[in-house]
Short mmCIF file of C-alpha atoms in Angstrom, two decimals:
data_model
loop_
_atom_site.label_atom_id
_atom_site.label_comp_id
_atom_site.label_asym_id
_atom_site.label_seq_id
_atom_site.Cartn_x
_atom_site.Cartn_y
_atom_site.Cartn_z
CA MET A 1 128.37 90.13 79.42
CA GLN A 2 128.03 92.35 82.49
CA LYS A 3 128.91 90.60 85.74
CA ARG A 4 125.91 90.07 87.99
CA VAL A 5 125.71 92.62 90.79
CA LEU A 6 124.98 90.57 93.91
CA VAL A 7 124.03 93.57 96.02
CA LEU A 8 121.01 94.12 93.75
CA ASP A 9 119.90 90.53 94.43
CA TYR A 10 120.28 91.22 98.14
CA LEU A 11 118.28 94.44 97.83
CA ARG A 12 115.55 92.67 95.87
CA GLY A 13 115.21 89.98 98.52
CA LEU A 14 115.15 92.41 101.42
CA ALA A 15 112.64 94.61 99.59
CA ALA A 16 110.32 91.63 99.08
CA VAL A 17 110.49 90.74 102.78
CA ALA A 18 109.82 94.39 103.66
CA VAL A 19 106.68 94.45 101.51
CA VAL A 20 105.45 91.16 102.99
CA PHE A 21 106.13 92.20 106.57
CA GLY A 22 104.45 95.56 105.99
CA HIS A 23 101.32 93.95 104.57
CA PHE A 24 101.15 91.50 107.46
CA LEU A 25 101.49 94.33 109.97
CA LEU A 26 98.74 96.15 108.12
CA GLU A 27 96.52 93.07 108.37
CA THR A 28 96.98 92.96 112.15
CA LYS A 29 95.94 96.61 112.23
CA VAL A 30 92.84 95.85 110.17
CA GLN A 31 91.97 92.94 112.45
CA ASN A 32 92.46 95.25 115.46
CA ILE A 33 94.46 92.63 117.34
CA SER A 34 97.66 94.58 117.86
CA SER A 35 96.33 97.29 120.19
CA HIS A 36 98.41 98.06 123.29
CA SER A 37 101.24 95.86 122.10
CA ILE A 38 104.77 96.20 120.76
CA LEU A 39 103.45 95.18 117.35
CA TYR A 40 100.92 98.03 117.44
CA ASN A 41 103.66 100.59 118.05
CA LEU A 42 105.82 99.00 115.36
CA THR A 43 102.90 99.09 112.95
CA GLU A 44 102.25 102.75 113.68
CA PHE A 45 105.89 103.64 113.11
CA LEU A 46 106.50 101.58 109.98
CA THR A 47 103.22 101.75 108.10
CA PHE A 48 100.94 104.50 109.34
CA LYS A 49 103.12 107.55 109.66
CA ARG A 50 101.82 110.41 107.58
CA TYR A 51 105.06 111.08 105.75
CA TRP A 52 106.30 107.65 104.77
CA TYR A 53 105.26 104.03 104.28
CA TYR A 54 108.16 101.62 104.16
CA PRO A 55 106.58 99.00 101.83
CA PHE A 56 106.42 101.84 99.28
CA ILE A 57 110.18 102.26 99.77
CA ALA A 58 110.63 98.58 98.94
CA VAL A 59 108.44 98.81 95.83
CA HIS A 60 110.41 101.80 94.55
CA VAL A 61 113.63 99.84 95.12
CA PHE A 62 112.11 97.11 92.92
CA PHE A 63 111.42 99.68 90.20
CA LEU A 64 114.96 101.10 90.32
CA ILE A 65 116.46 97.60 90.10
CA SER A 66 114.26 96.71 87.11
CA GLY A 67 115.31 99.86 85.28
CA PHE A 68 118.93 99.09 86.08
CA VAL A 69 119.10 95.43 84.96
CA VAL A 70 116.35 94.82 82.37
CA PRO A 71 117.84 96.87 79.48
CA LYS A 72 121.11 94.95 79.92
CA SER A 73 119.12 91.73 79.73
CA TYR A 74 117.65 92.92 76.43
CA GLU A 75 121.11 93.69 75.06
CA ASN A 76 122.31 90.21 76.07
CA ASP A 77 119.30 88.58 74.38
CA GLY A 78 120.03 90.42 71.14
CA SER A 79 116.47 90.48 69.78
CA VAL A 80 113.00 91.69 70.68
CA GLN A 81 111.53 88.22 70.25
CA LYS A 82 113.97 86.54 72.64
CA PHE A 83 113.57 89.34 75.18
CA PHE A 84 109.78 89.12 75.35
CA ILE A 85 109.74 85.33 75.38
CA LYS A 86 112.05 85.35 78.41
CA ARG A 87 110.03 88.10 80.11
CA ILE A 88 106.77 86.20 79.60
CA PHE A 89 108.24 82.97 80.92
CA ARG A 90 109.74 84.88 83.86
CA ILE A 91 106.65 86.82 84.91
CA TYR A 92 103.60 84.80 83.94
CA PRO A 93 104.05 81.28 85.42
CA SER A 94 104.19 82.43 89.07
CA TYR A 95 101.56 85.11 88.43
CA PHE A 96 99.25 82.53 86.85
CA VAL A 97 99.69 80.12 89.77
CA ALA A 98 99.08 82.89 92.31
CA LEU A 99 96.02 84.05 90.39
CA ILE A 100 94.53 80.54 90.34
CA ALA A 101 95.34 79.96 94.01
CA THR A 102 93.78 83.26 95.06
CA THR A 103 90.67 82.61 92.96
CA LEU A 104 90.20 79.14 94.49
CA ILE A 105 90.75 80.40 98.04
CA ILE A 106 88.27 83.25 97.62
CA ASN A 107 85.63 81.11 95.90
CA LEU A 108 85.90 78.10 98.20
CA PHE A 109 86.90 79.37 101.63
CA THR A 110 85.76 82.98 101.99
CA ARG A 111 82.60 85.03 101.81
CA GLU A 112 84.08 87.48 99.36
CA PRO A 113 82.30 88.00 96.00
CA PHE A 114 82.65 85.05 93.63
CA ILE A 115 85.36 85.37 90.98
CA GLY A 116 84.10 84.24 87.58
CA THR A 117 85.94 83.30 84.41
CA LYS A 118 85.56 86.78 82.90
CA GLN A 119 87.08 88.50 85.94
CA PHE A 120 89.89 85.93 86.04
CA LEU A 121 90.79 86.50 82.37
CA ILE A 122 90.66 90.28 82.80
CA ASN A 123 93.15 90.03 85.66
CA LEU A 124 95.29 87.55 83.75
CA PHE A 125 95.92 90.16 81.05
CA PHE A 126 96.16 93.11 83.51
CA LEU A 127 93.00 94.79 82.17
CA GLN A 128 91.22 95.20 85.51
CA ASP A 129 91.78 98.96 85.79
CA LEU A 130 90.85 99.64 82.19
CA LEU A 131 87.67 97.55 82.36
CA ASN A 132 86.77 98.59 85.91
CA SER A 133 86.99 95.03 87.24
CA LYS A 134 88.00 94.00 90.74
CA THR A 135 91.71 93.25 91.16
CA ILE A 136 92.32 89.69 92.36
CA LEU A 137 96.00 90.19 93.25
CA ALA A 138 96.66 93.53 94.94
CA VAL A 139 100.30 93.54 93.76
CA ALA A 140 99.32 93.39 90.07
CA TRP A 141 99.59 97.17 89.63
CA THR A 142 103.37 96.98 89.90
CA LEU A 143 103.54 94.22 87.27
CA LEU A 144 101.55 96.42 84.88
CA ILE A 145 104.15 99.16 85.28
CA GLU A 146 106.89 96.59 84.64
CA TRP A 147 105.20 95.53 81.37
CA LYS A 148 104.91 99.13 80.22
CA PHE A 149 108.65 99.47 80.81
CA TYR A 150 109.34 96.27 78.88
CA LEU A 151 107.59 97.85 75.89
CA LEU A 152 109.94 100.83 76.12
CA VAL A 153 113.14 98.79 76.51
CA PRO A 154 113.61 98.00 72.77
CA ILE A 155 113.33 101.74 72.06
CA LEU A 156 115.85 102.56 74.79
CA SER A 157 118.28 100.08 73.26
CA LEU A 158 118.12 101.22 69.62
CA SER A 159 121.72 100.98 68.47
CA LYS A 160 121.43 103.38 65.52
CA ILE A 161 120.15 106.28 67.62
CA SER A 162 121.82 108.12 70.49
CA SER A 163 120.97 106.44 73.80
CA ILE A 164 120.45 109.87 75.38
CA PHE A 165 117.98 110.83 72.66
CA THR A 166 116.00 107.60 73.00
CA TYR A 167 115.94 107.94 76.78
CA PHE A 168 114.60 111.50 76.60
CA ALA A 169 112.07 110.45 73.97
CA CYS A 170 110.73 107.67 76.24
CA SER A 171 110.83 109.69 79.44
CA THR A 172 109.17 112.71 77.79
CA PHE A 173 106.45 110.42 76.47
CA VAL A 174 105.83 109.04 79.97
CA PHE A 175 106.09 112.47 81.59
CA SER A 176 103.47 113.84 79.21
CA TRP A 177 100.91 111.50 80.80
CA CYS A 178 100.96 113.47 84.04
CA LEU A 179 100.33 116.68 82.11
CA ILE A 180 96.89 115.59 80.91
CA PRO A 181 94.54 118.27 82.32
CA ILE A 182 92.07 117.00 84.90
CA ASP A 183 89.26 119.02 83.33
CA LEU A 184 90.01 117.38 79.98
CA ILE A 185 89.74 113.93 81.58
CA HIS A 186 86.37 114.89 83.07
CA TYR A 187 85.21 116.14 79.66
CA ILE A 188 86.40 112.97 77.89
CA ASP A 189 84.58 110.93 80.56
CA THR A 190 81.27 112.38 79.37
CA LYS A 191 82.03 111.32 75.80
CA ILE A 192 84.18 108.18 75.87
CA HIS A 193 84.37 106.67 79.36
CA ILE A 194 87.01 104.04 78.64
CA LEU A 195 89.35 106.67 77.17
CA ALA A 196 89.00 108.77 80.31
CA VAL A 197 89.79 105.69 82.41
CA LEU A 198 92.92 105.10 80.31
CA CYS A 199 94.00 108.73 80.80
CA ASN A 200 93.55 108.36 84.56
CA ILE A 201 95.62 105.17 84.60
CA LEU A 202 98.45 106.76 82.59
CA THR A 203 98.43 109.85 84.82
CA ASP A 204 98.55 107.80 88.02
CA GLN A 205 101.31 105.48 86.79
CA SER A 206 103.59 108.07 85.17
CA PRO A 207 105.73 108.81 88.29
CA HIS A 208 106.33 105.10 88.97
CA LEU A 209 107.35 104.41 85.38
CA LEU A 210 109.67 107.42 85.52
CA ILE A 211 111.30 105.79 88.57
CA VAL A 212 111.98 102.66 86.50
CA LEU A 213 113.47 104.83 83.77
CA LEU A 214 115.64 106.52 86.41
CA GLY A 215 117.08 103.08 87.16
CA THR A 216 118.19 102.93 83.52
CA VAL A 217 119.91 106.31 83.87
CA LEU A 218 121.75 105.07 86.97
CA ALA A 219 122.92 102.02 85.03
CA LYS A 220 124.23 104.23 82.20
CA GLY A 221 126.16 106.31 84.73
CA TYR A 222 127.48 103.58 86.99
CA LEU A 223 128.50 101.32 84.09
CA GLU A 224 130.19 104.33 82.42
CA LEU A 225 128.09 104.08 79.28
CA TRP A 226 127.51 107.83 79.66
CA SER A 227 129.97 110.38 80.95
CA ARG A 228 129.63 111.36 84.61
CA LYS A 229 128.50 114.86 83.65
CA THR A 230 125.83 113.58 81.26
CA ALA A 231 124.54 110.99 83.72
CA THR A 232 124.36 113.58 86.52
CA ILE A 233 122.42 116.07 84.38
CA VAL A 234 119.97 113.45 83.11
CA THR A 235 119.50 112.10 86.65
CA LEU A 236 118.65 115.57 87.96
CA ILE A 237 116.20 116.16 85.11
CA THR A 238 114.52 112.81 85.73
CA LEU A 239 114.34 113.47 89.47
CA SER A 240 112.66 116.80 88.75
CA ALA A 241 110.16 115.07 86.48
CA ILE A 242 109.37 112.48 89.19
CA PHE A 243 108.88 115.21 91.80
CA PHE A 244 106.55 117.10 89.50
CA ALA A 245 104.59 113.95 88.58
CA PHE A 246 103.99 113.08 92.24
CA PHE A 247 103.03 116.68 93.02
CA ARG A 248 100.59 116.57 90.09
CA LEU A 249 98.95 113.50 91.64
CA TYR A 250 98.80 115.27 94.99
CA VAL A 251 96.90 118.14 93.38
CA LYS A 252 94.68 115.71 91.50
CA TYR A 253 93.67 113.73 94.59
CA GLU A 254 93.79 116.51 97.20
CA PRO A 255 93.48 116.27 100.19
CA SER A 256 94.97 112.74 100.02
CA ASP A 257 98.60 112.47 101.21
CA VAL A 258 99.31 109.20 99.36
CA SER A 259 101.28 110.95 96.61
CA LEU A 260 103.49 112.75 99.14
CA ILE A 261 104.05 109.49 101.02
CA HIS A 262 105.06 107.88 97.71
CA LEU A 263 107.43 110.77 97.00
CA ASN A 264 109.09 110.60 100.42
CA SER A 265 109.34 106.83 100.13
CA PHE A 266 110.94 107.19 96.69
CA ILE A 267 113.58 109.56 98.10
CA CYS A 268 114.44 106.92 100.72
CA ALA A 269 114.55 104.20 98.05
CA PHE A 270 116.82 106.32 95.83
CA CYS A 271 119.27 106.86 98.70
CA ILE A 272 119.20 103.17 99.71
CA PHE A 273 119.81 102.00 96.14
CA ASN A 274 122.77 104.32 95.55
CA PHE A 275 124.29 103.63 98.97
CA ALA A 276 124.05 99.86 98.45
CA TYR A 277 125.52 100.05 94.94
CA ALA A 278 128.38 102.23 96.17
CA LEU A 279 129.26 99.53 98.73
CA ARG A 280 128.86 96.60 96.31
CA ALA A 281 132.57 95.74 96.29
CA LYS A 282 132.73 95.65 100.10
CA ILE A 283 129.67 93.47 100.65
CA PRO A 284 130.61 89.77 100.79
CA TYR A 285 128.69 86.87 99.33
CA ILE A 286 125.83 86.04 101.72
CA SER A 287 124.00 82.87 100.73
CA PHE A 288 120.86 83.69 102.72
CA LEU A 289 120.43 87.09 101.04
CA LYS A 290 121.17 85.55 97.64
CA TRP A 291 118.44 82.99 98.34
CA LEU A 292 116.03 85.78 99.32
CA GLY A 293 116.82 87.50 96.05
CA ASP A 294 116.15 84.30 94.09
CA ILE A 295 112.73 83.74 95.66
CA SER A 296 111.79 87.44 95.89
CA TYR A 297 109.37 87.44 92.95
CA ALA A 298 107.55 84.33 94.11
CA LEU A 299 107.36 85.74 97.64
CA TYR A 300 106.05 89.06 96.39
CA ILE A 301 103.40 87.39 94.24
CA ILE A 302 102.01 84.85 96.72
CA HIS A 303 102.24 86.60 100.08
CA LEU A 304 98.81 88.22 99.77
CA THR A 305 97.39 85.04 98.26
CA LEU A 306 98.31 82.68 101.08
CA GLY A 307 99.78 84.95 103.72
CA LYS A 308 96.67 86.99 104.45
CA TYR A 309 94.46 83.94 104.97
CA VAL A 310 97.11 81.94 106.85
CA LEU A 311 97.76 84.92 109.12
CA ASN A 312 94.06 85.32 109.91
CA PHE A 313 93.78 81.57 110.55
CA ILE A 314 96.70 81.65 113.02
CA ILE A 315 95.39 84.79 114.70
CA ASN A 316 92.12 83.00 115.44
CA TYR A 317 94.08 80.47 117.51
CA ILE A 318 96.66 82.74 119.13
CA PRO A 319 95.07 86.23 119.17
CA ASN A 320 97.28 87.33 122.07
CA TYR A 321 100.52 86.67 120.19
CA PRO A 322 100.36 88.74 116.98
CA ILE A 323 104.15 88.93 116.58
CA SER A 324 104.36 85.15 116.62
CA ALA A 325 101.51 84.94 114.12
CA VAL A 326 103.27 87.34 111.73
CA CYS A 327 106.61 85.51 112.03
CA ILE A 328 105.04 82.07 111.50
CA THR A 329 103.16 83.33 108.44
CA LEU A 330 106.30 84.94 107.04
CA CYS A 331 108.23 81.67 107.44
CA PHE A 332 105.38 79.78 105.79
CA CYS A 333 105.44 82.16 102.80
CA LEU A 334 109.22 81.82 102.51
CA VAL A 335 108.93 78.03 102.32
CA VAL A 336 106.15 78.17 99.72
CA SER A 337 108.12 80.74 97.70
CA HIS A 338 111.20 78.51 97.78
CA PHE A 339 109.31 75.61 96.21
CA MET A 340 107.57 77.90 93.70
CA HIS A 341 110.95 79.18 92.61
CA LEU A 342 112.40 75.67 92.49
CA LEU A 343 109.50 73.88 90.79
CA ILE A 344 108.00 76.60 88.61
CA GLU A 345 110.24 79.59 88.00
CA THR A 346 113.56 77.85 87.37
CA ARG A 347 111.94 75.30 85.05
CA PHE A 348 110.21 77.93 82.93
CA ILE A 349 113.36 80.07 82.86
CA ARG A 350 115.36 77.09 81.58
CA TYR A 351 112.67 76.33 79.02
CA ALA A 352 112.72 79.94 77.81
CA LYS A 353 116.51 79.75 77.37
CA LYS A 354 116.17 76.56 75.31
CA LEU A 355 113.39 78.14 73.26
CA THR A 356 115.51 81.20 72.44
CA ALA A 357 118.84 79.39 71.99
#
């Protein structure tokens, strides 16, 4: 069994904190309470520059890590059934709790539109985009990409077929989504609306799923499962596909710069990931960063559930101290995430291991 790479846990934890901090800074911008302050300048630099958005960097780091470690997890499990049972028990418990908490908060304590049972169930099964329903958890789009990758993992790990062939088969399949002509989508929309919606979803998500697949290529190269020459060539081909996919989205949504911001953020994430992995042997064990890595998923899932409303509540009492409000809210989310990991995630992970033993 491959030894756990601690630096990836550290990266995961830091990426989660980066996403949370970025969203909280964005909330202070929305509330217009950070004007003429240090926080305002920090917000402008970190989250509102035209060419990059650092929470996107963190999300792309998440994708690269998933592509790197998940296929190895599948190989260790040894079967499709065990793999998906463990994935379900890893992803769904915290997601379900966050979904319920967000629904209750919105329905009981805010003036936002009421969330009914139908909308809740649609979000529970990640069908909100397909069925044009409001997303309850804003971070759910990344989980949908993760699930698409999980469906590809058994194909990537077929032992009787060349791993390079299966990788190119999967990546070509994903890349083909971004090649769907826009005019064709518009035509399909006049005939079968839901099919056009599906085409739009696949087109928009293709570059992000390619990033996850790139993480798999990096694992093949770094773990010497492929030769250095093969890994380098496949990496360059995948990078070219990602660049093209993001450019395709830029053309599709012109004049929006979101796709270019995603692309620039991905380049930063790619450099950060490789730099951190290259230094893995020199980075000592740091218990705090390991703890951040352990609670990263819970933190990522709940920070917009509780954090947004807690932050706004604190801001109402100390509007002149936005930095303090952000830091207090971040600490609160870290504590909640710790107990979610301890009381929910670890128990379901242990249960999944017993179930698949």
